[in-house]
Amino acid sequence: MTALSRFEGDWPAISALLDEALNLSPTARKAWLEGLIGEHAVHRETLRTLLAHQAEVETDDFLDTLPRLFAPGGPGGSDGLGGRGGPGDLALPFDGILPGSKVGAYRLIEEIGRGGMGTVWLAERADGLMTRRVALKLPRIVWGDSLAERMDREREILETLEHEHIARLYDAGIDAHGRPFLAMEHVDGVPIDAYCRTHALSLRERVTLLLQVMAAVGHAHGRLVVHRDLKPSNILVTREAQVKLLDFGIAKLLEGDSTMRTALTEFAGRALTLDYASPEQIRGDPLGTASDVYSMGVVAYEVLAGVRPYRLKRGSAAELEEVIAAAEIPLASSIGSAAGTAATDTADIGSASADRALRRQLRGDLDAILNHALKKSPADRYPTMEAFAQDLRRWLDGEPVQARPDGWAYRMAKLVRRHRLPVVAGAVATLALIGGASIALWQAHQAGLQTQRAQAEAATARAVQGFLEGVFRANSADQADPAKARDTTARELLDRGAERIDAELKDAPAARLRLLTVLASMYQDLGLNAREVDLQRERLTVARGLHGPTSDEAVLAMAALANALALDTKREEAAAQLKEATAILDARQDANSPTRLQVEIGQASLNRRAKPDVAMEFAERALTIARSGNNNADLLLVLRILGDAALFNKSFERAERAYAEAVALCEANPPLGAGDLSLIYGFLGHAQRALGRYAQAETSLRKGMEAEVTRNANAVRVAETQTHYAIFLNQAGRFRDSLTTLAPAWRWSETAAVELPQRRWVRAWQARALASYGHTQAALAVSADDISVLGTPHPPDGMDEQALTDRALALTSLGRLPEARTLLERQRQAIPAGKPPGRLYSLALRRWQVRSGQAREALAGFQAQRATRKLPPAPAAGEPVVEQAESAWLELNAGHAEVAEAQARQTLAAIRSGGNADYQRDHEASATLVLGQALLQQQKASEAEPVLQEAVRLHQQIYDPAMSPAVAEALSALAQVQRQQVQPQQVQRQQVQGHQVQGQQEQTPR
């Protein structure tokens, strides 16, 4: 038995406490030891013994005195802890781990860091495959499966985080000795607090660095990752003044089991640094992004004020926990120290004048910002890291910040909670001393006003209650059969209520106004827009009569009416209502009230499709107002509208940031986002795809679908999210996966009401997915059903164009050219005069022209379209591969084999070097086939054959090998090259396969 074997169950706690002690100066360790209380006090003597070997602690030799820990079932029994040799024989966790040692493919150079969970080494690849040096993270002790689980989790988390201010993960694995490792970007930098001191940065320069950190953390939050251990030593600044955020080692993805406590989370949880922990971390509560907001607030406080926000008397971890959880944090301007913000050789540091100068700069806005971030309750802090960053940017720009100093009521409430009896006694004594008639009169006046308000509110509540009871009782009384009363629909009850409002509440305008607001909202929820408009008009009339034509109530009613009108496609009238509401608010110089927020939301929502750039301006103003309030529902709505407008404006970076912040807000407040999270994920995925971030886009879309399927509250919404994900898979060339994902939505569409636009949308994409995979006849059968309902009244959703052009493409691929031409002509006639044709129609027309022997005309049309966009005739290397691939195909069919060959090679090079090859397999297959055919046209049969063999392989992977016309074309080209090389057996086999594929299209499977 080894000297420390008896501490096997306590070693994680001892290790964490030891790290805390080693962070202190030697002179402070004794006081720290004596200050340990509670559960930590039992380890005092053990820690004293370990700390006595101070000189050894700072070297690798110290590890010789630590116990060897094995994975469960290792030496020493199944408890996972054992030793070899006699007392004092406490072996190294990793025998001979020294500079020059190998871990996996890496050679260790020097140790550059250590913490509660392990050591970090500067290392390089021993096999020479990669010349860059890396930071190699190694566990300090072998901790069996739980450590492997933790390291694997860290690898998975870091792989989702790609940001200029986050250290990258290069490699991860377990070496031949069972040692997990993570190879990460080596950052040559210093902790942010030390960097600021060394370079004597101004407050503005420090805030600029902090904004880099917040951008990195906000990026992680948008991908549902919480850091959980933000501290200066995890924030390095390079020589170029660029921040790099390190160590997501104890982060947890915000999934459904995020609150589950395991041995893993317990162990990892104790690895965090208490000085920067949030109150909820101290309490052991489930964590969200608000925890990082708090920790970031502590870091910002220390960086800006030069001191930490906590001042301890005993200096123990137990006292620190008490302070973080309960004590009030002083304003930074009250304790800021110039000595903590300057280099050690700066003149006059720590002087009274320097302290006063610093505190003067901190006073006011920076005090308010830090105070807001460091609220004890997560709900009282900034809702997102982006909101925190926005306020710091406002301070930099000299604009008013959203954070406000604690008001009188807030401070009094805090005072009362801390000193309840003295405050009450003092208040009684003060009132007794002051007395006087003026106070008595004021109190009587206030009491009278409160009585009047209470009576009015009570009367309104009674009127509302009586009205609703009357509606439900009438429903029961009007039905002789109780079963029929139970079967009355929500729509029928709403209609009855709306019909009775005027007659029954004509003498109770306040109750009438409240009920009109509620019933109108319910009509909107049911999608009955015309009826909602009627009630919103009546609401506006009542609000003007009761409160005045320029009152907040009237303006809010205008905004609500505008929204209802827009939903009912009466956009011009909606704009007029919003214009009038805006004029009222402008006249009274109301720029930031909750009423102004609703009007700005209305303007942004109205314009997000038709004038997305204008909508973005309204939405940004609305976002500023929403962040200053405490209504997360409004904030979420604004973020969604901003994201939508940015998508329509092709401002994809802004759209991604808005949707990512919305996702983080929903994850931090699950009830808030229950009905919206899936759709927000979907739009986030579309923005990420537009930015070329295909892997992230797939994750977002899949999570959106899974969230809605799990919720299972609305069949239409489930079908929508399944279709969103299926569309992505189709556009990524994964046609079989797209059909599989779409199958449940397709089954729903078979029984859904014909007039539902979502039904048409699902079926249109089902037709495209079938055609893409090669089931062209089946796609035509689906589109035939939907073509029959075209022309019936529907919102302008673009589905008519997609259904017609997809059908024309399918007919063209089968050689049914006259039918395809008829559909294309129908589409051409529907294009408004002066408006260019859409991308989908143009693509279908060019395909038809090529099959009709008009390839040169098709190429000329393609180049003319590019000219209207001020682009050269041929796509450049940096343009989208879909455009490069089509250009190569058109050049081939126009007889320009050499040009087609060059463009096909350019396309393939772009795909293979762009990092998204797995999401562009269909374009790779197409470009490979074009390259082979171009070589064949140039009589380069020997060079063309392996290319065409690869084209056949790719086509058979992507499309249905037995039915796809694309596969048949590839087989035919391969047969042709083999014919030129006189390979009769291979030619016959390829020709037979090609004919079989074409013959399968005579069937119509669905």
PDB file of C-alpha atoms in Angstrom, residues 619-620 622-623 626 632-646 655 657-663 680:
ATOM      1  CA  ALA A 619     -34.352  45.780 -36.907  1.00  0.00           C
ATOM      2  CA  GLU A 620     -30.977  47.047 -35.675  1.00  0.00           C
ATOM      3  CA  ALA A 622     -35.268  47.614 -32.478  1.00  0.00           C
ATOM      4  CA  LEU A 623     -32.465  45.370 -31.259  1.00  0.00           C
ATOM      5  CA  ALA A 626     -34.868  45.319 -26.912  1.00  0.00           C
ATOM      6  CA  ASN A 632     -36.606  38.228 -23.814  1.00  0.00           C
ATOM      7  CA  ALA A 633     -39.635  37.441 -25.992  1.00  0.00           C
ATOM      8  CA  ASP A 634     -39.252  40.803 -27.724  1.00  0.00           C
ATOM      9  CA  LEU A 635     -35.503  40.285 -28.032  1.00  0.00           C
ATOM     10  CA  LEU A 636     -36.029  36.882 -29.628  1.00  0.00           C
ATOM     11  CA  LEU A 637     -38.577  38.268 -32.091  1.00  0.00           C
ATOM     12  CA  VAL A 638     -36.242  41.092 -33.141  1.00  0.00           C
ATOM     13  CA  LEU A 639     -33.327  38.706 -33.635  1.00  0.00           C
ATOM     14  CA  ARG A 640     -35.497  36.500 -35.836  1.00  0.00           C
ATOM     15  CA  ILE A 641     -36.712  39.410 -37.961  1.00  0.00           C
ATOM     16  CA  LEU A 642     -33.168  40.767 -38.269  1.00  0.00           C
ATOM     17  CA  GLY A 643     -31.915  37.355 -39.338  1.00  0.00           C
ATOM     18  CA  ASP A 644     -34.709  37.028 -41.917  1.00  0.00           C
ATOM     19  CA  ALA A 645     -34.031  40.482 -43.378  1.00  0.00           C
ATOM     20  CA  ALA A 646     -30.296  39.785 -43.526  1.00  0.00           C
ATOM     21  CA  ALA A 655     -27.891  36.665 -40.493  1.00  0.00           C
ATOM     22  CA  ARG A 657     -24.883  36.208 -35.929  1.00  0.00           C
ATOM     23  CA  ALA A 658     -28.529  37.108 -35.374  1.00  0.00           C
ATOM     24  CA  TYR A 659     -29.767  33.512 -35.570  1.00  0.00           C
ATOM     25  CA  ALA A 660     -26.885  32.207 -33.438  1.00  0.00           C
ATOM     26  CA  GLU A 661     -27.728  34.745 -30.738  1.00  0.00           C
ATOM     27  CA  ALA A 662     -31.385  33.722 -30.994  1.00  0.00           C
ATOM     28  CA  VAL A 663     -30.449  30.048 -30.561  1.00  0.00           C
ATOM     29  CA  ILE A 680     -34.381  29.349 -35.965  1.00  0.00           C
TER      30      ILE A 680
END
